[in-house]
Coordinates of N, CA and C in Angstrom, one line a residue:
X1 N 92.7 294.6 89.0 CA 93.9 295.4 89.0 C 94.7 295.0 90.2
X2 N 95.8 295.1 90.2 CA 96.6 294.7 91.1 C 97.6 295.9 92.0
X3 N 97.5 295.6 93.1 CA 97.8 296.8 93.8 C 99.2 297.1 94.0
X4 N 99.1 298.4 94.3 CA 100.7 299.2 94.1 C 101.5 298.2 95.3
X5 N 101.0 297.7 96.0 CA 101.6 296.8 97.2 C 102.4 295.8 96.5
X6 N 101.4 294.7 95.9 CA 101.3 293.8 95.4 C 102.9 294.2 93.9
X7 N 102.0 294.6 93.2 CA 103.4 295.0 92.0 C 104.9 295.7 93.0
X8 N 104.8 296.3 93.8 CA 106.3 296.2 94.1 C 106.6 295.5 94.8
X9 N 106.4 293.7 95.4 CA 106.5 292.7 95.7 C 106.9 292.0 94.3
X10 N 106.2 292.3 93.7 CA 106.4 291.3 92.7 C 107.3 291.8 91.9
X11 N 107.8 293.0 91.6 CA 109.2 293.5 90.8 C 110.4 293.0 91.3
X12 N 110.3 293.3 93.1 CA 111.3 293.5 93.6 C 111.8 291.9 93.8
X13 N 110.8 290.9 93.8 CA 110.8 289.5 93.7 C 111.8 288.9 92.6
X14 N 111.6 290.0 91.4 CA 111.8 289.5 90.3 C 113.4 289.5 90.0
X15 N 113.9 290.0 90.7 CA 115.6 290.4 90.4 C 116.3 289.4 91.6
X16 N 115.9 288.3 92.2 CA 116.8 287.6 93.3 C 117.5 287.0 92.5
X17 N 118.5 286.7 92.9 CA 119.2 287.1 94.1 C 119.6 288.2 94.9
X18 N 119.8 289.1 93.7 CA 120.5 290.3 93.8 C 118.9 291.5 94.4
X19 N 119.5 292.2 95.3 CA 118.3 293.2 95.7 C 117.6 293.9 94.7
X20 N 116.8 294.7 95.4 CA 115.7 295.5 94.6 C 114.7 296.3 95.2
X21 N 114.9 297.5 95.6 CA 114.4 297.9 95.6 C 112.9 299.1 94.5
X22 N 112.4 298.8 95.2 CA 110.6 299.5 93.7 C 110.0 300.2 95.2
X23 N 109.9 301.4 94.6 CA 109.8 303.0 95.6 C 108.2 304.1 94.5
X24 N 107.3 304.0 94.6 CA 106.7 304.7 94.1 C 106.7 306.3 94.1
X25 N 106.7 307.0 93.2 CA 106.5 308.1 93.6 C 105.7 309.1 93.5
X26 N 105.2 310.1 94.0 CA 103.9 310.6 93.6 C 102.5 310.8 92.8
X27 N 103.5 310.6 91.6 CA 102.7 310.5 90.7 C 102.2 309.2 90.2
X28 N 102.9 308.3 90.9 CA 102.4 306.6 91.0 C 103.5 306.2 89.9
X29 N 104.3 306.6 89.7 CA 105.2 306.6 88.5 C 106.5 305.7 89.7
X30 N 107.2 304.6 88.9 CA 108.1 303.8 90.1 C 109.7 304.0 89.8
X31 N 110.3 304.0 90.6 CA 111.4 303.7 90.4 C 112.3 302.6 91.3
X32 N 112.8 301.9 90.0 CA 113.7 300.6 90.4 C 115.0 301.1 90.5
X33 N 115.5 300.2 91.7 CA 116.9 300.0 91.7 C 117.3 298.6 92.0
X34 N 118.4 297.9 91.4 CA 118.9 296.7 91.4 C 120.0 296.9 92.0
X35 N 120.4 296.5 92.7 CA 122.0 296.5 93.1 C 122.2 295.1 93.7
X36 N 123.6 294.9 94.3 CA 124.2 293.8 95.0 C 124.1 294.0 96.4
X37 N 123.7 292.6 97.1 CA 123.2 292.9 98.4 C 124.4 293.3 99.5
X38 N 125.2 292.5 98.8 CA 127.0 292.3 99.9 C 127.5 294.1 99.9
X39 N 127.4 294.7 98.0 CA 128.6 295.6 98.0 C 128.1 296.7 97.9
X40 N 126.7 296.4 97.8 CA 126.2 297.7 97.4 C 125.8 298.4 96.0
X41 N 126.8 297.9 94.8 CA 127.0 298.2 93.9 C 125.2 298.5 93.1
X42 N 125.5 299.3 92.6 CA 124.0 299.7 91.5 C 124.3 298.8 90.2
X43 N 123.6 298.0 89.8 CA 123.3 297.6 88.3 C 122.8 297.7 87.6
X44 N 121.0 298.5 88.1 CA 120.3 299.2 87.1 C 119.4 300.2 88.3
X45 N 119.6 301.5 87.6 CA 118.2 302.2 88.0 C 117.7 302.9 87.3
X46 N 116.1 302.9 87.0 CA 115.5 303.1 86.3 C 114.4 304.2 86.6
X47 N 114.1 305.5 86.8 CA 113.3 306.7 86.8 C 111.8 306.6 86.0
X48 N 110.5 306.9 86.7 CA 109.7 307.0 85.9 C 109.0 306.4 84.9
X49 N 109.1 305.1 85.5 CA 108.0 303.6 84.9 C 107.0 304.1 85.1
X50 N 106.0 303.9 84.1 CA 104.5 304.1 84.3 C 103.9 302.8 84.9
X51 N 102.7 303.1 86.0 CA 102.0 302.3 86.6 C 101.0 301.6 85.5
X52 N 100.5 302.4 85.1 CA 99.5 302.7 84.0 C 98.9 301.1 83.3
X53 N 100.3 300.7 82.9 CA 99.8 299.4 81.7 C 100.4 298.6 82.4
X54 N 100.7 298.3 83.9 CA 100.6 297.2 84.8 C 100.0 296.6 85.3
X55 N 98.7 296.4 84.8 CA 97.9 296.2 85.6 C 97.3 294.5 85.6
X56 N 98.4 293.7 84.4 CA 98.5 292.4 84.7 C 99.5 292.0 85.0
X57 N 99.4 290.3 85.1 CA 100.8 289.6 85.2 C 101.3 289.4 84.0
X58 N 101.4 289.4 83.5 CA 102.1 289.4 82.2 C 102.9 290.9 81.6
X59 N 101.9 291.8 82.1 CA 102.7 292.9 82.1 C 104.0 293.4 82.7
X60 N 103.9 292.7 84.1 CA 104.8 293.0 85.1 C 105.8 292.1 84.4
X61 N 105.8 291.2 84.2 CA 106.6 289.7 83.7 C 107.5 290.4 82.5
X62 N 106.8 291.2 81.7 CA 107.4 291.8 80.6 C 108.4 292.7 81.2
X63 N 107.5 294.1 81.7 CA 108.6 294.9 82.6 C 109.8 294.0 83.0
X64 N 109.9 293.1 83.8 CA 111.2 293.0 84.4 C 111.8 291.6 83.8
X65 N 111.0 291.3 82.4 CA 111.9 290.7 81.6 C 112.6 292.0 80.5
X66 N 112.3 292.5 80.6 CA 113.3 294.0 79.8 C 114.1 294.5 80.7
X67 N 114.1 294.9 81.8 CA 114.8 295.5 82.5 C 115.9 294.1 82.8
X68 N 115.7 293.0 83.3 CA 117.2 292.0 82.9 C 118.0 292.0 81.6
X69 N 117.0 291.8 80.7 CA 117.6 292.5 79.2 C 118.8 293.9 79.3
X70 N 118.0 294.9 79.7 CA 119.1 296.3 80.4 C 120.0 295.9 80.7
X71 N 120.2 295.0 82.0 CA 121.1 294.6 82.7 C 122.2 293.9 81.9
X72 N 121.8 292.7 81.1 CA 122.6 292.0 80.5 C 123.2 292.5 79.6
X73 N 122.6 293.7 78.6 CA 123.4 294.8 77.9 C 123.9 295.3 78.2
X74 N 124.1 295.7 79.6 CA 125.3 296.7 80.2 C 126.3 295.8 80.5
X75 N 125.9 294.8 80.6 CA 127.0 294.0 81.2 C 127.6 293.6 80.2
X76 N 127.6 293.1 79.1 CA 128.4 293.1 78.1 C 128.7 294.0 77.2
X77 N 128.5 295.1 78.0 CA 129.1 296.6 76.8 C 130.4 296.3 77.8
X78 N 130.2 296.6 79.3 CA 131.7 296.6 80.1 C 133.0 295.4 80.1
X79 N 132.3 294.6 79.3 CA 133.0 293.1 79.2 C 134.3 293.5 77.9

């Protein structure tokens, strides 16, 4: 199993250039935010990921290959 340390290194890894913050919350349940490092701007934030079925790399890999997916959907709804 890989530790709550470890997985929000490796989420937050997962969105460079652009920041990222991964903030656990009580219930072990995370929340991402993506934004821009210069403006600040939010690109994605996402409430209430379960820890649960992260407990490989591949899992993680998934998670934040969907959550770019998010991103790139929003970004061509505003286009």
């Amino acid at each position: 199993m890989i530790s709550i340390f470890e997985l929000r290194h490796i989420i937050e890894g997962g969105f460079l250039p652009l920041s990222c913050s991964c903030t656990v919350n009580p219930d072990r349940s995370l929340k991402i935010k993506v934004f821009e490092p210069e403006t600040g701007r939010v690109e994605l934030l996402v409430t209430g990921i379960s820890t649960a079925n992260l407990g490989s790399s591949r899992a993680i890999a998934n998670l934040i290959g969907e959550l770019h997916s998010e991103m790139a959907a929003r970004k061509v709804a505003f286009v």
